[in-house]
Coordinates of C-alpha atoms in Angstrom, one line a residue:
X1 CA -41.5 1.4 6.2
X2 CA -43.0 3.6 9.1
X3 CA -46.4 5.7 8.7
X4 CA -44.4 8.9 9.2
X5 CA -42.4 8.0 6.1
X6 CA -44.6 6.4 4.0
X7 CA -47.3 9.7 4.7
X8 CA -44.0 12.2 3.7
X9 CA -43.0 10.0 0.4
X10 CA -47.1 9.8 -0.7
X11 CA -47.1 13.9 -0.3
X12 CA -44.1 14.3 -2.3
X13 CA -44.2 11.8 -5.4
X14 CA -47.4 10.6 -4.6
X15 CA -49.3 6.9 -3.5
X16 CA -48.0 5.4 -6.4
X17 CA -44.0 5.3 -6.5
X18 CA -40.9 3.1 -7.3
X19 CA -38.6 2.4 -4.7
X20 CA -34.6 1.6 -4.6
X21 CA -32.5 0.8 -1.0
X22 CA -28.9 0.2 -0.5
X23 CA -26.7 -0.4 2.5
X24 CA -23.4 0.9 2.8
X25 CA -20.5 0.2 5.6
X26 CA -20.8 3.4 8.2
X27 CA -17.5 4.1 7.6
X28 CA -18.6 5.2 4.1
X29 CA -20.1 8.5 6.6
X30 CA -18.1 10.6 4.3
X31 CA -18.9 9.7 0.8
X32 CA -22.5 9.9 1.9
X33 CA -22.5 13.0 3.3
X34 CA -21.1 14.6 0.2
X35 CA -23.5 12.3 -1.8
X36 CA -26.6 14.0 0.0
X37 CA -25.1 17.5 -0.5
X38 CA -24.9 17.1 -4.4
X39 CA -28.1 15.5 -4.5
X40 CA -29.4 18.4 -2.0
X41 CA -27.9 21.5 -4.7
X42 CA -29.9 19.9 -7.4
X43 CA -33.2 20.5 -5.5
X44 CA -35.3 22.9 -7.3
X45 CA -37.2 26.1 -5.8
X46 CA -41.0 25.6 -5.3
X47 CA -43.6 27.2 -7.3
X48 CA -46.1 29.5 -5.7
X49 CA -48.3 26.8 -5.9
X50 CA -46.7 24.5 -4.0
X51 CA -45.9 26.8 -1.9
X52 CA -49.7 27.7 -1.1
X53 CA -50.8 24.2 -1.5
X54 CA -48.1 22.0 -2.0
X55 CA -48.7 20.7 2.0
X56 CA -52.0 19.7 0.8
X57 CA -51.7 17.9 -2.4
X58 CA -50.1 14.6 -2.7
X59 CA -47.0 14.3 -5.4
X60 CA -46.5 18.1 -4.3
X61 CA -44.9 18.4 -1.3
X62 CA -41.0 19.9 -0.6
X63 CA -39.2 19.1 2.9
X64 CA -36.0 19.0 4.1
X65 CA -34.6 17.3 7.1
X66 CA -30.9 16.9 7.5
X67 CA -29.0 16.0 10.8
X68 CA -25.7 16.5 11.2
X69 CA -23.0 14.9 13.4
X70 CA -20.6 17.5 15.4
X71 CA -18.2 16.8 12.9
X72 CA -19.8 18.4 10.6
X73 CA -20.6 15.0 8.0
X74 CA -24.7 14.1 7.1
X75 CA -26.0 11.6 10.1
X76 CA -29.3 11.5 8.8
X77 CA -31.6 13.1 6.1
X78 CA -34.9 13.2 4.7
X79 CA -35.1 15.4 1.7
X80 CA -38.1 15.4 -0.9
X81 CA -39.0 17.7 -3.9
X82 CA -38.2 18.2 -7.6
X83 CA -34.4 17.6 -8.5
X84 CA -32.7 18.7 -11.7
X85 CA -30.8 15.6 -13.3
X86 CA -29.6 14.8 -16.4
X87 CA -31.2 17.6 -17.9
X88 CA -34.3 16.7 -16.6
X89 CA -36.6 16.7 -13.6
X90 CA -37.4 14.5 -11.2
X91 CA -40.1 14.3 -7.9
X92 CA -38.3 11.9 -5.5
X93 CA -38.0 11.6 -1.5
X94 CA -34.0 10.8 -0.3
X95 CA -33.9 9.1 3.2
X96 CA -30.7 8.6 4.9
X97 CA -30.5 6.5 8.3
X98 CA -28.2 4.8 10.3
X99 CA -29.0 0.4 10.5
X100 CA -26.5 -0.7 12.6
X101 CA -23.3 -1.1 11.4
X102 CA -24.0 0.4 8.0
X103 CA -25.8 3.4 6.6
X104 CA -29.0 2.6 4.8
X105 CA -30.5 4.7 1.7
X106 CA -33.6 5.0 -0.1
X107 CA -34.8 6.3 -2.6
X108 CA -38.7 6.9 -3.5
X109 CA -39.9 8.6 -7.4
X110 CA -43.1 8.5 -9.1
X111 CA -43.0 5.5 -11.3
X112 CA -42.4 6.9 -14.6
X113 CA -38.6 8.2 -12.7
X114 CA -35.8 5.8 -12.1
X115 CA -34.4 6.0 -8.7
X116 CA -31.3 4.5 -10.1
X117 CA -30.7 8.8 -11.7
X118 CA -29.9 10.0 -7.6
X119 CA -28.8 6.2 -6.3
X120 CA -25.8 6.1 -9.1
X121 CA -24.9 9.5 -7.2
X122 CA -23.9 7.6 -3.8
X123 CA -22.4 4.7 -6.0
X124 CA -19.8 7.5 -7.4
X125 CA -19.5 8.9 -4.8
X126 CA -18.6 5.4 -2.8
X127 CA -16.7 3.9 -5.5
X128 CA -15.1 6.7 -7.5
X129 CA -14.9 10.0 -5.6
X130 CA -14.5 8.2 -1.8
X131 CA -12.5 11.0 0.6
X132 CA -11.0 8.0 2.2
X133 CA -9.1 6.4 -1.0
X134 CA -5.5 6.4 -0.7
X135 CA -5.4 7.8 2.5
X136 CA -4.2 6.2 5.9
X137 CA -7.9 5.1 8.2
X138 CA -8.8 2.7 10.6
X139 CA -11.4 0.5 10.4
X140 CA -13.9 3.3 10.9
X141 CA -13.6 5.9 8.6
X142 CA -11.3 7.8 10.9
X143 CA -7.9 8.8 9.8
X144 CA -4.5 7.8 11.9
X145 CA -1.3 9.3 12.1
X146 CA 2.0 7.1 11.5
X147 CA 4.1 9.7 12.9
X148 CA 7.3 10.4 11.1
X149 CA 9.2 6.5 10.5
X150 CA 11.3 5.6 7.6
X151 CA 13.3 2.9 7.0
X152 CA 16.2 4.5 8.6
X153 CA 14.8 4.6 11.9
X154 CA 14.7 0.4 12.0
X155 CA 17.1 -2.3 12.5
X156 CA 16.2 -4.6 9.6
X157 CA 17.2 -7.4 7.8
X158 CA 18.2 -6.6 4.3
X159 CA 16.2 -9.3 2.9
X160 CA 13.4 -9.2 5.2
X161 CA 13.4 -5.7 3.6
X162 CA 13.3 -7.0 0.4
X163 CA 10.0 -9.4 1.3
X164 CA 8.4 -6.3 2.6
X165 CA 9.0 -4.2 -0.5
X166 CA 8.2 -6.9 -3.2
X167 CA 5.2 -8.7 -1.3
X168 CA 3.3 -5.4 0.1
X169 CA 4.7 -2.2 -1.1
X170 CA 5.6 -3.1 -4.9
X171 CA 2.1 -4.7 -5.7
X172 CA 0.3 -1.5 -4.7
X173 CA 2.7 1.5 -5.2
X174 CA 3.6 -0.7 -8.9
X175 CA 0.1 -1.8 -9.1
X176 CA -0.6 -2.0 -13.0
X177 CA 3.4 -3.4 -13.9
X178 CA 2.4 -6.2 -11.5
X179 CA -0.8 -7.2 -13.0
X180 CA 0.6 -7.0 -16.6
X181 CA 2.9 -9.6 -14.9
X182 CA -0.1 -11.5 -14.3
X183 CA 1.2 -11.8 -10.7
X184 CA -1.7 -11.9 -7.8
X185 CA -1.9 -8.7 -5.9
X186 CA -3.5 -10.2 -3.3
X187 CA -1.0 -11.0 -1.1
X188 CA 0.0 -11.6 2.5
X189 CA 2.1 -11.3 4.9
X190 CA 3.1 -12.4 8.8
X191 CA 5.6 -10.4 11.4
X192 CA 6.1 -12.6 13.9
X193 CA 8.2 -12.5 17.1
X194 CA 8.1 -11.5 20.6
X195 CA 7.4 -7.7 22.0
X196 CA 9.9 -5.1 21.2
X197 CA 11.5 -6.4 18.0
X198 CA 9.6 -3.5 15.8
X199 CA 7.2 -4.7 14.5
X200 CA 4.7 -1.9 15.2
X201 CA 6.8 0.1 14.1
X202 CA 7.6 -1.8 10.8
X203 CA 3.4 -1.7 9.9
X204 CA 3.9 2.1 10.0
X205 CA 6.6 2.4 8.1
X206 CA 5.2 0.6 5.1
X207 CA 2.1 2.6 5.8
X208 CA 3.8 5.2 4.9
X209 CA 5.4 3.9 1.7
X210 CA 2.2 3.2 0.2
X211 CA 0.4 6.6 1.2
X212 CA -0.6 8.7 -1.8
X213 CA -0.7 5.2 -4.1
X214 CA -3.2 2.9 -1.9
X215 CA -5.4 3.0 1.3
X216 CA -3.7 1.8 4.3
X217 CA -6.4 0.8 6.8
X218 CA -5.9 -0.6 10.7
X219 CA -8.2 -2.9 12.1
X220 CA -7.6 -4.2 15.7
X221 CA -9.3 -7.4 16.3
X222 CA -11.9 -6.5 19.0
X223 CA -13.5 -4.2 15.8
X224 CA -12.6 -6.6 13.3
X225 CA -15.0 -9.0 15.8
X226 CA -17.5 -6.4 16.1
X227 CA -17.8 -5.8 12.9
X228 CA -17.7 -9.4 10.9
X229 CA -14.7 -9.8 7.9
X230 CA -17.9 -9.2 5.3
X231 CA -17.9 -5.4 6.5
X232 CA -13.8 -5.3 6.7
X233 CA -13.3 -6.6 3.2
X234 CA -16.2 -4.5 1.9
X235 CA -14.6 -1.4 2.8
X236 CA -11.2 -2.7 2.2
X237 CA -12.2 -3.7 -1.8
X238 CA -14.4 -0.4 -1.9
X239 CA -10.7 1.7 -1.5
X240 CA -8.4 -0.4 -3.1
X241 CA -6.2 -1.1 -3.9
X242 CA -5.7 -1.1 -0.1
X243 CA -3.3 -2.7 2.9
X244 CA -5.5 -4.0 5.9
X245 CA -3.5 -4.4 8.8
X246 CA -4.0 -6.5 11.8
X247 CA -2.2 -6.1 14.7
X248 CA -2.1 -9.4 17.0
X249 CA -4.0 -11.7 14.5
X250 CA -3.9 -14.9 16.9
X251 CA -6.9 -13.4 18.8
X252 CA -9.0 -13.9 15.3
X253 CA -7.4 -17.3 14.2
X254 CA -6.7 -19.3 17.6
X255 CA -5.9 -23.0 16.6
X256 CA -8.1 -24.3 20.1
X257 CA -11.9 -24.6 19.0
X258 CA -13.3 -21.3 20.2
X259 CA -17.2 -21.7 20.7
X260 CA -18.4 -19.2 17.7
X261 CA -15.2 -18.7 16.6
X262 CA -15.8 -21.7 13.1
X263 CA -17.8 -20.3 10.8
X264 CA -15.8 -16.6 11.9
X265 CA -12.4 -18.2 10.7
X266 CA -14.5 -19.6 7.6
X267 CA -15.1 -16.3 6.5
X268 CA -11.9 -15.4 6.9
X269 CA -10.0 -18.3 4.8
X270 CA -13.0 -17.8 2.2
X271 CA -11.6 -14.5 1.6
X272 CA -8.2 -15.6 1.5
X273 CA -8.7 -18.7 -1.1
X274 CA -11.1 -16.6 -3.1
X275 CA -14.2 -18.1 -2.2
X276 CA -15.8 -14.9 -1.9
X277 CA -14.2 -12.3 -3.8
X278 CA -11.4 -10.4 -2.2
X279 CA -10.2 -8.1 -5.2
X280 CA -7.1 -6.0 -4.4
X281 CA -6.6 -6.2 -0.6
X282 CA -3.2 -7.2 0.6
X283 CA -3.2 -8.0 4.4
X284 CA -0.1 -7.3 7.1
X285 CA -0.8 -9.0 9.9
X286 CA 1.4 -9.2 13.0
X287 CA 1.8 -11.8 16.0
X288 CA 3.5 -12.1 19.1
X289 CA 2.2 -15.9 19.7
X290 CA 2.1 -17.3 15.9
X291 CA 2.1 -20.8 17.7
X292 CA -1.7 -19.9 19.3
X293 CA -3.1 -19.4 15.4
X294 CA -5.1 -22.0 13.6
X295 CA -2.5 -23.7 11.2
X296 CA -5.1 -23.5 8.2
X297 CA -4.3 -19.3 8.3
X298 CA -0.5 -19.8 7.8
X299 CA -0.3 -23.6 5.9
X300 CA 0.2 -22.9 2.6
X301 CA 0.7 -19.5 -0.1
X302 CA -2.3 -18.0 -1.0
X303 CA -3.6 -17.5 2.7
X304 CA -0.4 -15.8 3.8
X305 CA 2.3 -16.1 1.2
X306 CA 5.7 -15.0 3.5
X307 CA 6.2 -15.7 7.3
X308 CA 9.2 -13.1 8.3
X309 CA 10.2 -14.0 12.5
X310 CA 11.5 -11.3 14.0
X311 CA 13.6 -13.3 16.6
X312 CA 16.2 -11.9 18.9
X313 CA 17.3 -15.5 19.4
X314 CA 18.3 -15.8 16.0
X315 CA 21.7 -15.0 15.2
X316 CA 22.1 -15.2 11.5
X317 CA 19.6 -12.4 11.2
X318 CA 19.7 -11.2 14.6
X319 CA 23.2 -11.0 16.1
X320 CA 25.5 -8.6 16.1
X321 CA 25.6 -6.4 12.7
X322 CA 21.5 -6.3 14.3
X323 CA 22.8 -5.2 17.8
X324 CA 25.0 -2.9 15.8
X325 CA 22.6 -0.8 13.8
X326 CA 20.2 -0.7 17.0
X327 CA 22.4 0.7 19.1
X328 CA 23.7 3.7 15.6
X329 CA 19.6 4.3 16.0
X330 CA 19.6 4.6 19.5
X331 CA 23.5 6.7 20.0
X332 CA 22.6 9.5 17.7
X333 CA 22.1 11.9 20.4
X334 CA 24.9 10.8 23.0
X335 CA 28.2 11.1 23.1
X336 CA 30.9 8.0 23.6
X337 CA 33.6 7.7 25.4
X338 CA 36.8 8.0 22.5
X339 CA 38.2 4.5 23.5
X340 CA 34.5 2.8 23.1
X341 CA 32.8 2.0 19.8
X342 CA 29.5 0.8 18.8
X343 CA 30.9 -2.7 18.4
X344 CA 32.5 -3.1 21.7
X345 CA 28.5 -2.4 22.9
X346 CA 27.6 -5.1 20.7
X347 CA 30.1 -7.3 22.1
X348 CA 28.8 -6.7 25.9
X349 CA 25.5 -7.9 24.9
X350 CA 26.3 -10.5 22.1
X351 CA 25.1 -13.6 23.7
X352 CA 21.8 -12.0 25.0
X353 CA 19.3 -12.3 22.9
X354 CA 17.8 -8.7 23.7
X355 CA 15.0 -7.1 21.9
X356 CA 15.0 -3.8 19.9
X357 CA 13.4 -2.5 23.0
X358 CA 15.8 -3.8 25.6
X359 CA 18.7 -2.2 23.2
X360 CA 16.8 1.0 23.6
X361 CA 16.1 0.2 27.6
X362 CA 20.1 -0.4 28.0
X363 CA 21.6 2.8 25.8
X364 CA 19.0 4.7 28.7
X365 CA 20.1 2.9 31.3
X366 CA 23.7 3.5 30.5
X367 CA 23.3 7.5 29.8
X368 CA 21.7 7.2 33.8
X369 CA 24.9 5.5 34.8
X370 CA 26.7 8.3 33.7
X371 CA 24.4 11.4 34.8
X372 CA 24.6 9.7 38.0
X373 CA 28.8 9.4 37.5
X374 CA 28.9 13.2 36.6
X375 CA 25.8 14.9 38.5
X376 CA 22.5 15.2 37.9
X377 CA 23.4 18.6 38.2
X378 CA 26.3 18.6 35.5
X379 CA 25.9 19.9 31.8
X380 CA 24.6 17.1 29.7
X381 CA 27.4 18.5 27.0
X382 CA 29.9 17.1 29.2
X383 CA 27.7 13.9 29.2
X384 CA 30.4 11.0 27.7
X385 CA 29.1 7.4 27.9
X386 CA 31.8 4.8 28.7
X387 CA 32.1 1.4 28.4
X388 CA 31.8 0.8 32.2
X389 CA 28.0 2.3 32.0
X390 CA 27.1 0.2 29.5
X391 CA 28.5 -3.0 31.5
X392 CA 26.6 -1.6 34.8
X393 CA 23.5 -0.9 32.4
X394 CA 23.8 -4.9 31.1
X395 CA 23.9 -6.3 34.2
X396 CA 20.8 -4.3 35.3
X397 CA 19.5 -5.2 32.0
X398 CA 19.7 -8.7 32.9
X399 CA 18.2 -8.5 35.9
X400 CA 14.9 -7.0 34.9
X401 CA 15.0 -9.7 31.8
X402 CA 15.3 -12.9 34.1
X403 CA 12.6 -11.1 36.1
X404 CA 10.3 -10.7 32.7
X405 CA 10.7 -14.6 31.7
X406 CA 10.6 -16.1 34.6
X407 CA 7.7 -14.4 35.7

């Protein structure tokens, strides 16, 4: 402890004081920040005594510091006085600094007080009364946006669906029926698959399901690094029950020995057997290169309990019925040709194994073939999409995808 600290906590509870600390992840910012303003409304007013003298005689003093961020929460603080809890009074000093990662709190009273009285304040207020439970964050405190998606605006197996629903969704939106099954909450789950096939797009969409019934919290690997798995599943227990996603998970797991990268993956599969505790976090995680992680992540339930591969070279779940409700997503807002249905599309493209995005890329491509057909000038009300744009759109399609793979 500095001189300048230990000189302000000697004036204001005296030489002889008690002393508590706790660290708590920075992305906690919130909750402590309301924590210090409840603590701060229970100071009393000074006497006319202390006011007069109070500066000169130790256990007397009054002083309050507080620094605040431009968004308005607490950065720092350094309050001391006489605070009204529990019905009764108590001299104590409240300092508030940042340590890093975290945010680290003290608290000084004389030693007939118990600092525990103000520190059980921050406690509820981390635990119990956090701002960020049950809402939709990233790794930092700061809240995302999942934009508008529902299941109606992805091409998806029915019973990758179903996997989704029962594996991530049910356990936290159902969170008591599925522990009075005695079934883990715990769970996880892989997306797997090239770019394009929606997988993004999937994590948002069940980010929505669960928001209002659990926290939904995104951590990209370069923070998840930065920040160790201790801090990620600390915050992730501290709002559950919770869904931490992580997008392209083979830059954490990689199955060549990474100098540094051990005892980083230990932490991580300690979490996921229960060596350390991991309470109720379920994780999403999402891949385009599952054959780069370490196989320890993805060998057995437990660690992640359903692979789903979201392959466009798989035709059983991927063919055309898939092509099909791709292209109904992609259509709604053009017109086709009265001799051309969706179907007919999917037949053009039925032995390509396109991506959601190259779907998207050729229903674009084709509405160019006909504004260039018509006019650029023409009225797009006029604009009818037939089958011969969508042939001239696959074959340019084609093009730019023997390009993409073979370069």
């Amino acid at each position: 402890m500095d001189i300048f600290l230990t000189e302000k906590v000697e004036k204001c509870v005296g030489k002889k004081y008690t002393a508590m600390s706790a660290l708590y992840p920075a992305t906690f910012k919130l909750a402590i920040s309301e924590a210090v303003e409840e603590i701060y409304s229970k100071l009393q007013p000074r006497s006319i005594l202390d006011i007069l003298f109070g500066w000169l005689l130790p256990g007397r003093s009054t002083f309050v510091n507080i620094d605040r961020a431009k968004e308005g929460y607490i950065e720092t603080a350094l309050i001391g006085g006489a605070f009204k809890l529990k019905g009764k009074k108590i001299r104590a000093t409240i300092y508030v600094k940042d340590s890093g990662n975290y945010k680290e709190v003290w608290i000084f009273t004389k030693p007939a007080d118990n600092p525990k009285d103000i520190m059980s304040i921050f406690e509820d207020w981390i635990k119990n009364r956090n701002p960020l439970h049950k809402k939709v964050i990233n790794i930092f405190g700061e809240i995302e946006e999942l934009g508008g998606y529902s299941w109606e605006d992805i091409a998806i197996p029915l019973n990758f669906r179903i996997e989704i629903e029962e594996n991530l969704v049910w356990p936290i939106k159902y969170l008591d029926k599925i522990k009075n099954l005695n079934i883990n909450v715990a769970r996880g789950v892989l997306l797997e698959g090239e770019r394009g096939m929606g997988k993004t797009t999937l994590t948002k969409i069940i980010g929505r399901e669960i928001k209002g019934h659990g926290t939904y919290i995104r951590a990209r690997p370069s923070d998840i690094q930065k920040l160790g798995w201790d801090y990620v599943f600390e915050v992730a227990k501290t709002l559950a029950p919770s869904l931490l996603c992580i997008e392209d998970i083979e830059n954490l797991t990689p199955s060549t020995k990474t100098p540094d990268i051990g005892a980083f993956l230990t932490d991580f599969l300690d979490y996921l057997d229960g060596v350390k505790e991991r309470g109720d976090v379920l994780i999403l995680a999402t891949t385009n290169e599952p054959d780069l992680m370490d196989l320890r992540v993805i060998d057995r339930p437990g660690r992640i309990d359903r692979r789903l591969r979201l392959d466009p070279k798989d035709k059983k779940n991927f063919g055309k019925e898939w092509k099909m409700r791709v292209l109904s997503i992609h259509l709604k807002n053009f017109r086709l040709d009265k001799n051309l249905r969706i179907e007919d599309i999917a037949d053009i493209i039925s032995e390509i194994p396109y991506t959601g995005a190259h779907i998207k890329e050729l229903v674009y491509t084709a509405a160019l073939q006909a504004l260039r057909r018509e006019g650029i000038d023409g009225k797009l009300d006029n604009l009818i999409l037939t089958r011969e744009d969508f042939e001239k759109a696959n074959e340019i399609l084609k093009l730019q995808l023997k390009i993409q793979y073979s370069g």
